[in-house]
Coordinates of C-alpha atoms and ligand atoms in Angstrom, one line a residue:
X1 CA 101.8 81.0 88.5
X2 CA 101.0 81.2 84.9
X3 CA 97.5 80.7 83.8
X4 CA 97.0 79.8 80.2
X5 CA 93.3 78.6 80.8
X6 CA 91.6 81.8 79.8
X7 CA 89.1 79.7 77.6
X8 CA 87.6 77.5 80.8
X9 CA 87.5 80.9 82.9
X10 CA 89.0 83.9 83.9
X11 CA 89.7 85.2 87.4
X12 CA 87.6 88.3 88.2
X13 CA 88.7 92.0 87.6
X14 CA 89.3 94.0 90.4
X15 CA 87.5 96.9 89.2
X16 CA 84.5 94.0 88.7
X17 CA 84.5 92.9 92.1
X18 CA 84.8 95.9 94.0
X19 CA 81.4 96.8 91.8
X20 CA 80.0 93.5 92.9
X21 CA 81.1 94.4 96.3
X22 CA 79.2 97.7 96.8
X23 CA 76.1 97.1 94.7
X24 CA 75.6 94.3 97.4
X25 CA 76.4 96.4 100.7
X26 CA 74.5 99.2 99.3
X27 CA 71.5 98.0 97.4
X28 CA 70.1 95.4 99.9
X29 CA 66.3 95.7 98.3
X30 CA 64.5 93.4 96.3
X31 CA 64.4 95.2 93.1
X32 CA 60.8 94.0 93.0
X33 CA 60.1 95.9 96.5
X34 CA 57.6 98.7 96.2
X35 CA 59.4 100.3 98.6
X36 CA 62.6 103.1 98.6
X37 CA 65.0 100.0 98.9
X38 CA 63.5 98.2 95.9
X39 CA 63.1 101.1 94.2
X40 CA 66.6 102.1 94.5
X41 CA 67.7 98.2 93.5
X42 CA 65.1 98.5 90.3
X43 CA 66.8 102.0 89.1
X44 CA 70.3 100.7 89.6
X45 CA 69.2 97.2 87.9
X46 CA 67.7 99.1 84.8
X47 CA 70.8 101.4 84.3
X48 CA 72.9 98.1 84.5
X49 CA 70.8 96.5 81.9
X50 CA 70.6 99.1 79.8
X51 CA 74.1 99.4 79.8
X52 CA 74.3 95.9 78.8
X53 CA 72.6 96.6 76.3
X54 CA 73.9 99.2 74.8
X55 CA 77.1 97.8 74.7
X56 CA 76.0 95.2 72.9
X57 CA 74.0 97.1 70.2
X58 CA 70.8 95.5 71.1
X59 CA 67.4 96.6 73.1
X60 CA 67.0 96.3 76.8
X61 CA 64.0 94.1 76.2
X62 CA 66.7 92.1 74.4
X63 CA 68.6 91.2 77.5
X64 CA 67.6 87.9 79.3
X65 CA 69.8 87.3 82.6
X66 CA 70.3 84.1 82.9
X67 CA 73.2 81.7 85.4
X68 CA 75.6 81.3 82.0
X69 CA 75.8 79.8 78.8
X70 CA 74.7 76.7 79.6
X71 CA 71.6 77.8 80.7
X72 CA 71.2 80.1 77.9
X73 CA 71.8 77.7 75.3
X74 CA 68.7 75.4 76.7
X75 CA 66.5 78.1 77.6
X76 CA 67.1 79.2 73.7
X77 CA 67.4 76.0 72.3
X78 CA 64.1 74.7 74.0
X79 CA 62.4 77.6 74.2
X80 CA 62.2 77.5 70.2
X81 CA 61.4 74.3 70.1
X82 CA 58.5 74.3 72.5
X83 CA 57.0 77.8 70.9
X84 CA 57.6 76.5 66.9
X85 CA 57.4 72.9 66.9
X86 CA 53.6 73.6 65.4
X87 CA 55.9 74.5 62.2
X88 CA 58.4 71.7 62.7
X89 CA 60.5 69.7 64.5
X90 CA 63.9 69.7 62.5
X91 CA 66.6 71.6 64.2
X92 CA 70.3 71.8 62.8
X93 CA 73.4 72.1 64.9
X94 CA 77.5 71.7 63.1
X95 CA 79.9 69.4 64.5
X96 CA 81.7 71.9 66.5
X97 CA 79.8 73.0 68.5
X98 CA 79.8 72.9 72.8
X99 CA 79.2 69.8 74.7
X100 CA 76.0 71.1 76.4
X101 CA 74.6 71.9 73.0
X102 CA 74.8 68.2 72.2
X103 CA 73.2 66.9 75.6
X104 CA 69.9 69.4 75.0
X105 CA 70.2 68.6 71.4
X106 CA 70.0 64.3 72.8
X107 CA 67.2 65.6 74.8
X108 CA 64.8 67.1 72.7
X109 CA 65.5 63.8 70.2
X110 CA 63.4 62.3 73.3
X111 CA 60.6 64.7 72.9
X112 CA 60.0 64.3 68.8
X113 CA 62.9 66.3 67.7
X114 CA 64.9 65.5 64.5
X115 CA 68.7 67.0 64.6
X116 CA 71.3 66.9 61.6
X117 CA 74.7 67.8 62.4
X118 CA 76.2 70.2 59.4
X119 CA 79.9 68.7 57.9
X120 CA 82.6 70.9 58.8
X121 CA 84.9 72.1 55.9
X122 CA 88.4 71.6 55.7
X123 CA 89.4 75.1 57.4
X124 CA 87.3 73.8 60.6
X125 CA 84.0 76.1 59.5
X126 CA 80.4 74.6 58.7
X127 CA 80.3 73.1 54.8
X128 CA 77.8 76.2 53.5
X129 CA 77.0 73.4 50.9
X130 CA 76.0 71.1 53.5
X131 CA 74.5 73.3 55.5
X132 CA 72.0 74.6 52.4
X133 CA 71.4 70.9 51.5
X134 CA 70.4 70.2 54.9
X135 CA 67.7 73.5 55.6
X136 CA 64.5 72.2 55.1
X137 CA 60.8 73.6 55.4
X138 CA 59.9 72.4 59.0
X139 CA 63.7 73.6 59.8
X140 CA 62.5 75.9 63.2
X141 CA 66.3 76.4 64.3
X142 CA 69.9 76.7 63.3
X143 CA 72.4 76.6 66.3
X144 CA 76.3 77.1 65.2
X145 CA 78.6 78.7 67.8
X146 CA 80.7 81.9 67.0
X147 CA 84.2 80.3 67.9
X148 CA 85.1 76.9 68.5
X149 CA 85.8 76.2 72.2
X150 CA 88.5 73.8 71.2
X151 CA 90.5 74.9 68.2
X152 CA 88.4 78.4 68.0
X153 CA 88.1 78.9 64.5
X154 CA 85.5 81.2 63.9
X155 CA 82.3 81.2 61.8
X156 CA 81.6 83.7 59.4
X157 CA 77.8 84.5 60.7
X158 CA 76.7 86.7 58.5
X159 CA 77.2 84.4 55.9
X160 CA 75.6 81.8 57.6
X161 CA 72.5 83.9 58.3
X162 CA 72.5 85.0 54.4
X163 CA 72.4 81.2 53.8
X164 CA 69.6 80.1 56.6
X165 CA 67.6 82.7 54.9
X166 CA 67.7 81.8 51.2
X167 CA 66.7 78.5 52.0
X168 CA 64.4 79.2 54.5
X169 CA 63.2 82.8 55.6
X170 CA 61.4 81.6 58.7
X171 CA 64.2 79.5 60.2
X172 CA 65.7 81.1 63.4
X173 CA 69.4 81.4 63.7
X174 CA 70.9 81.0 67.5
X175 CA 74.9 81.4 67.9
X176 CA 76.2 80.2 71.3
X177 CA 79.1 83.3 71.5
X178 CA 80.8 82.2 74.4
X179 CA 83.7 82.0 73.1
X180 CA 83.8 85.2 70.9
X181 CA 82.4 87.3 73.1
X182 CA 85.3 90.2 74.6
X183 CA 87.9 88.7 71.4
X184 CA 86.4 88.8 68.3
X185 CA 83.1 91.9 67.3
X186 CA 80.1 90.4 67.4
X187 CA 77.2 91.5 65.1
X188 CA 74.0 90.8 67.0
X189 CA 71.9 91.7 63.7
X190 CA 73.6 88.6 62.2
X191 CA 71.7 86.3 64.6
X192 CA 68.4 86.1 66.4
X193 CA 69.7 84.8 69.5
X194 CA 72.8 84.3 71.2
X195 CA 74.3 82.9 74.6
X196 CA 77.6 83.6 76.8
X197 CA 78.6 83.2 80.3
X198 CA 80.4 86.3 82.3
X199 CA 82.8 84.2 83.9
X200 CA 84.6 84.0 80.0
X201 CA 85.4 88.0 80.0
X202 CA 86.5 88.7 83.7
X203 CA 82.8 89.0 85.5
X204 CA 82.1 86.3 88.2
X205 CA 80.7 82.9 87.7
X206 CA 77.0 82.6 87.7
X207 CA 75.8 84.8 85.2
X208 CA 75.5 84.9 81.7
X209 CA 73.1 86.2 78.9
X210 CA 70.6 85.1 76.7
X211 CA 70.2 87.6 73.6
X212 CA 66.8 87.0 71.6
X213 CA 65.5 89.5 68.9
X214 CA 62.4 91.2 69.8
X215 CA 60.3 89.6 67.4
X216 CA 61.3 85.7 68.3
X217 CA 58.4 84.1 70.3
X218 CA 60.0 81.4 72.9
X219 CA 58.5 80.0 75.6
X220 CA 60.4 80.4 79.1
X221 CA 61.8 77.3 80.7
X222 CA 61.1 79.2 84.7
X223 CA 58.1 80.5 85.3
X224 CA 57.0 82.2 88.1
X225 CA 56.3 85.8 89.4
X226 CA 58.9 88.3 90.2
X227 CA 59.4 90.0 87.5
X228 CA 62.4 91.1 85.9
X229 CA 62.2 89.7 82.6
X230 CA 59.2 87.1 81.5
X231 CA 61.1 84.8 79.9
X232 CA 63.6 84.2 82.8
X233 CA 61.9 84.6 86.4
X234 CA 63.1 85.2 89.9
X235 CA 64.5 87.7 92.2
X236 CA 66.9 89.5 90.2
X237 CA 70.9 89.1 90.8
X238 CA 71.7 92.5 91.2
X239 CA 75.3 92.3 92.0
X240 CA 76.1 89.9 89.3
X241 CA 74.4 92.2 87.0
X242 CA 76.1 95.3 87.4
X243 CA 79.6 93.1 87.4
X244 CA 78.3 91.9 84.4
X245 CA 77.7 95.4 82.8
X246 CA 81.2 96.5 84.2
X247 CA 82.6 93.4 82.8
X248 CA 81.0 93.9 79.4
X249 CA 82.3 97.6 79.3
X250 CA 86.0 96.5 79.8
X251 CA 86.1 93.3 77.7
X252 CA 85.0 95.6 74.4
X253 CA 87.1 97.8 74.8
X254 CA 89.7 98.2 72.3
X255 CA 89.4 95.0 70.7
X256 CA 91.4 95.2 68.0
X257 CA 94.5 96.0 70.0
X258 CA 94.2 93.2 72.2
X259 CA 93.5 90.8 69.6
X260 CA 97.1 92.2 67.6
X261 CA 98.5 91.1 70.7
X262 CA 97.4 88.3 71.8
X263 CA 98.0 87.7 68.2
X264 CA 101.8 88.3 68.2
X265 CA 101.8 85.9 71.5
X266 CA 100.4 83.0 69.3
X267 CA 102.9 83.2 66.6
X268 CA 105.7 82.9 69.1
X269 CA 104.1 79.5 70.5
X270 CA 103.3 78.3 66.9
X271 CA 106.8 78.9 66.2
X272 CA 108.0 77.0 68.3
X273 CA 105.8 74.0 68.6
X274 CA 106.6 73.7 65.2
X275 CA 110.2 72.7 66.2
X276 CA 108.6 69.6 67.3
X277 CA 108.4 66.8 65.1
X278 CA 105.4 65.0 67.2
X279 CA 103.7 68.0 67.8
X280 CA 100.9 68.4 65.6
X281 CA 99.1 72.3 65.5
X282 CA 95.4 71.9 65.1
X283 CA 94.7 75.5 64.1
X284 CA 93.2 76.9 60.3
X285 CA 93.0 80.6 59.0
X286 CA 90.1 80.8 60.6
X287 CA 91.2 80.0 64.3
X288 CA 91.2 83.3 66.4
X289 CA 94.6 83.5 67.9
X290 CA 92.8 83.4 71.8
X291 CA 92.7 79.5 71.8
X292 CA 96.0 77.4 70.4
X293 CA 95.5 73.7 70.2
X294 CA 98.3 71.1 69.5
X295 CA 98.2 67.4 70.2
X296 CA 101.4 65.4 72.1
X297 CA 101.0 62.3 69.7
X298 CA 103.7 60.6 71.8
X299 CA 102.1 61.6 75.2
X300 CA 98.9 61.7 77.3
X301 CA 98.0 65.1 77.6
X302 CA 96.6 64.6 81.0
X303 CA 99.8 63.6 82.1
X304 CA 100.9 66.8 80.6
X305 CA 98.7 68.8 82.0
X306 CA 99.9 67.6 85.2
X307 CA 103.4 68.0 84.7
X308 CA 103.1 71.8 83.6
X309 CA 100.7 72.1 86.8
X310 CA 104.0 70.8 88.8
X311 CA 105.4 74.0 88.3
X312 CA 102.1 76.3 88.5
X313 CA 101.5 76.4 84.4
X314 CA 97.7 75.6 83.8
X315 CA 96.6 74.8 80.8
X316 CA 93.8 72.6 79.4
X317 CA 93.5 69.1 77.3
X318 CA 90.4 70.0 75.0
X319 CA 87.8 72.2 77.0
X320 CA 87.4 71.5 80.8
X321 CA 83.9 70.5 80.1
X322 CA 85.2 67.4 78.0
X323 CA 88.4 66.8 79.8
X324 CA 89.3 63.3 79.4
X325 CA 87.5 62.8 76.2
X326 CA 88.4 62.9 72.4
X327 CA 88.1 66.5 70.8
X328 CA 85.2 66.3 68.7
X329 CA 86.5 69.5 66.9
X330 CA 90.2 68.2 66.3
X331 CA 88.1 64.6 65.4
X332 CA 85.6 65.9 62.7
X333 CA 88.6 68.7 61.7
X334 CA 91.3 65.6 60.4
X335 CA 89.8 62.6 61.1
X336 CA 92.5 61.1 62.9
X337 CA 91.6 59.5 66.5
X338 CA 95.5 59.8 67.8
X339 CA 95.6 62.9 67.4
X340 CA 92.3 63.9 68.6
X341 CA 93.0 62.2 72.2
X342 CA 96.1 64.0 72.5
X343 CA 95.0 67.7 72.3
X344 CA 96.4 70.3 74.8
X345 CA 94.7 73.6 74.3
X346 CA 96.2 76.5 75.9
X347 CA 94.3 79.7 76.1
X348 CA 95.7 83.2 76.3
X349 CA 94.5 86.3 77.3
X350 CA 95.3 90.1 76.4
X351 CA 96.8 89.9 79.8
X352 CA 99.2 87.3 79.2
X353 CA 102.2 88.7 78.9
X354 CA 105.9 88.5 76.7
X355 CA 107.5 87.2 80.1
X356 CA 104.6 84.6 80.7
X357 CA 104.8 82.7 77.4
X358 CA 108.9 82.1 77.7
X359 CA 108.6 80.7 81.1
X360 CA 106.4 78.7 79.5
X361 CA 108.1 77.7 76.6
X362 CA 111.1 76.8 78.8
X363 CA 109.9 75.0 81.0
X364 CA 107.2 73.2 78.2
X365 CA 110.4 71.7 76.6
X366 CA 111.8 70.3 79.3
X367 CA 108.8 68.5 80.1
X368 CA 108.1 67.8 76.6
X369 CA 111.6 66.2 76.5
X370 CA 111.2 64.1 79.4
X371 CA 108.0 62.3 78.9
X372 CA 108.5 62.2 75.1
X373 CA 112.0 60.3 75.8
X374 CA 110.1 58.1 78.5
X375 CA 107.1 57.4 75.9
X376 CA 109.2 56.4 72.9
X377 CA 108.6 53.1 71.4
X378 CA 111.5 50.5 73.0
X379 CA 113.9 49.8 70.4
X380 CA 113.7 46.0 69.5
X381 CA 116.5 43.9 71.0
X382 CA 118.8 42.1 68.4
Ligands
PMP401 N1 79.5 77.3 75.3 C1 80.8 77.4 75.1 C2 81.3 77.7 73.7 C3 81.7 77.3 76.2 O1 83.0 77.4 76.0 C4 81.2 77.1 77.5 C5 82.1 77.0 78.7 N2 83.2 76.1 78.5 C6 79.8 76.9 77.7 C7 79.0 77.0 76.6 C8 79.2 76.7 79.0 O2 79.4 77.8 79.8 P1 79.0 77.7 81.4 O3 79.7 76.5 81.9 O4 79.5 79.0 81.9 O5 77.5 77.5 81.5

């Protein structure tokens, strides 16, 4: 099998599992237990979240647990708007951003919310000039993912927060990081919140955080009463959140490294896609060299994706929560609809390996070949 689908998920570490595995045989106690059970769960379960993070440069307080990025982004993204919308109701987001940030974004249009969608520039980034045209006074929130899920070019956020600020100083900046998160450094002073899921950087599905500076008020989405964090309650997850913390620890490691060679791995494919006249690369200088993305302009890339599957490659056509549908990111990128229903998007992973991508290559070719010959437009009869 070769997997090339890093971007949708990754299979778990061992190292993460077996840490998954004992922190549930040996701490069976409610962390909110007065008793020696709980109290062992609650000292384990505040080392693990302080690891968290201090890992990611932020405080413990910091650190809301949540199921993943999905629910992150709408506990962040209506959390602000239910605590600020005394000071507004105009909330921007870019055009390249996550499908579930566009379904909470069509939601809270229901409930009085006004949403402007920031151009993208021509390398695949928010339009700063847009983006400072469109800030307004009752702009509560800005929410621009760190790397594109699709073609994952990267936004500068510093810059962006330098921006927000000018033009409004009380504006809150979210970055869904889901995609940057264990591939590219994060800055967490550069935003005031931020969501990812674990199951991106080798930790099991069903977890993920929300980040939110200390002094942003948002109102929680679950209430109730066992406490582990206000915002976010329930009995805590105790084995997903040491995974988590184990996780985190290995994905940051030695970034720069890893991203040299996944690097070197995407310049071989790019090199050789480009052999292909009806292959077009949808990449920029800002794309991180984790996700490539090419559209088959000749073939369905569903039919692709099957094909490659036929001999264990797995790959993606835009992200797997879109399947099926145009790539909004390829679409608001070039503007061209053929070649926005024909993407392909194969992930990679610092564990991909040399051997991996020319099995690929080989057999991608003579798949390419075959439905590209059986896709050709019929020549006309004389
Ligand atoms: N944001 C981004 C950028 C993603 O890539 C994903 C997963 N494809 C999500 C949010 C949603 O993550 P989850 O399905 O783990 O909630």
């Amino acid at each position: 099998m070769i997997y090339l689908d890093y971007s949708a998920t990754t299979p778990v570490n061992k190292d993460v599992l077996n840490s998954y595995i004992k922190a549930t045989n040996d701490y069976i106690g409610n962390a909110n237990s007065i008793h020696a059970l709980g109290v062992q769960s609650k000292v384990l379960l505040n080392s693990a979240t302080k690891q968290i993070a201090d890992l990611l440069g932020i405080s413990e307080e910091e650190v809301i647990i949540t199921s993943g990025a999905t629910e992150s982004n709408n506990t962040a993204l209506k959390g602000i708007a239910l605590s600020y919308q005394k000071f507004g109701k105009h909330i921007i987001t870019s055009e390249m951003e996550h499908p579930s940030i566009y379904k909470i974004c069509e939601f809270l249009e229901t409930q009085g919310f006004e949403i402007s969608y920031v151009k993208t520039s021509p390398e695949g980034i928010v339009d700063f000039e847009d983006l400072k045209r469109l800030i307004r006074k009752d702009t509560i929130l800005v929410s621009i993912c760190a790397v594109n899920s699709e073609i994952g070019t990267r936004e500068p956020l510093k810059t962006l927060r330098q921006i927000i600020h000018k033009e409004n100083p009380n504006t809150i900046f979210h970055s869904d990081i889901t995609q940057a998160i264990g591939k590219v450094p994060i800055n967490f002073h550069d935003i005031d919140l931020a969501s990812f899921s674990g199951h991106k950087i080798y930790a099991p599905k069903g977890i993920g955080v929300l980040y939110k500076a200390k002094d942003i008020h948002m109102t929680p989405l679950i209430h109730g009463t066992t406490k582990y964090n206000d915002l976010r309650s329930g009995t805590p997850a105790l084995p997903l959140i040491v995974s988590l913390s184990k996780a985190l620890r290995i994905a940051l490691s030695d970034l720069e490294n890893r991203e040299q060679k996944v690097s070197e791995l995407n310049k071989k494919l790019t090199t050789f896609f480009r052999k292909f006249p009806d292959i077009k690369i949808n990449q920029t200088s800002y794309s991180i060299p984790h996700i490539l993305n090419i559209s088959l302009m000749n073939i369905r890339p569903e039919t692709f994706v099957h094909a490659l599957e036929d001999e264990e490659i797995y790959v993606s056509t835009n992200t797997a929560c879109s399947s099926g549908n145009m790539s909004t990111a390829v679409m608001s990128l070039y503007n061209d609809k053929q070649r926005s229903l024909h993407t392909l998007r194969i992930s990679l992973s610092y564990y991909t390996t040399n051997d991996e991508i020319d099995e690929f290559m080989r057999v991608f070719e003579e798949k390419y070949n075959d439905l590209n010959t059986l896709t050709l437009p019929k020549k006309k009869e004389d």
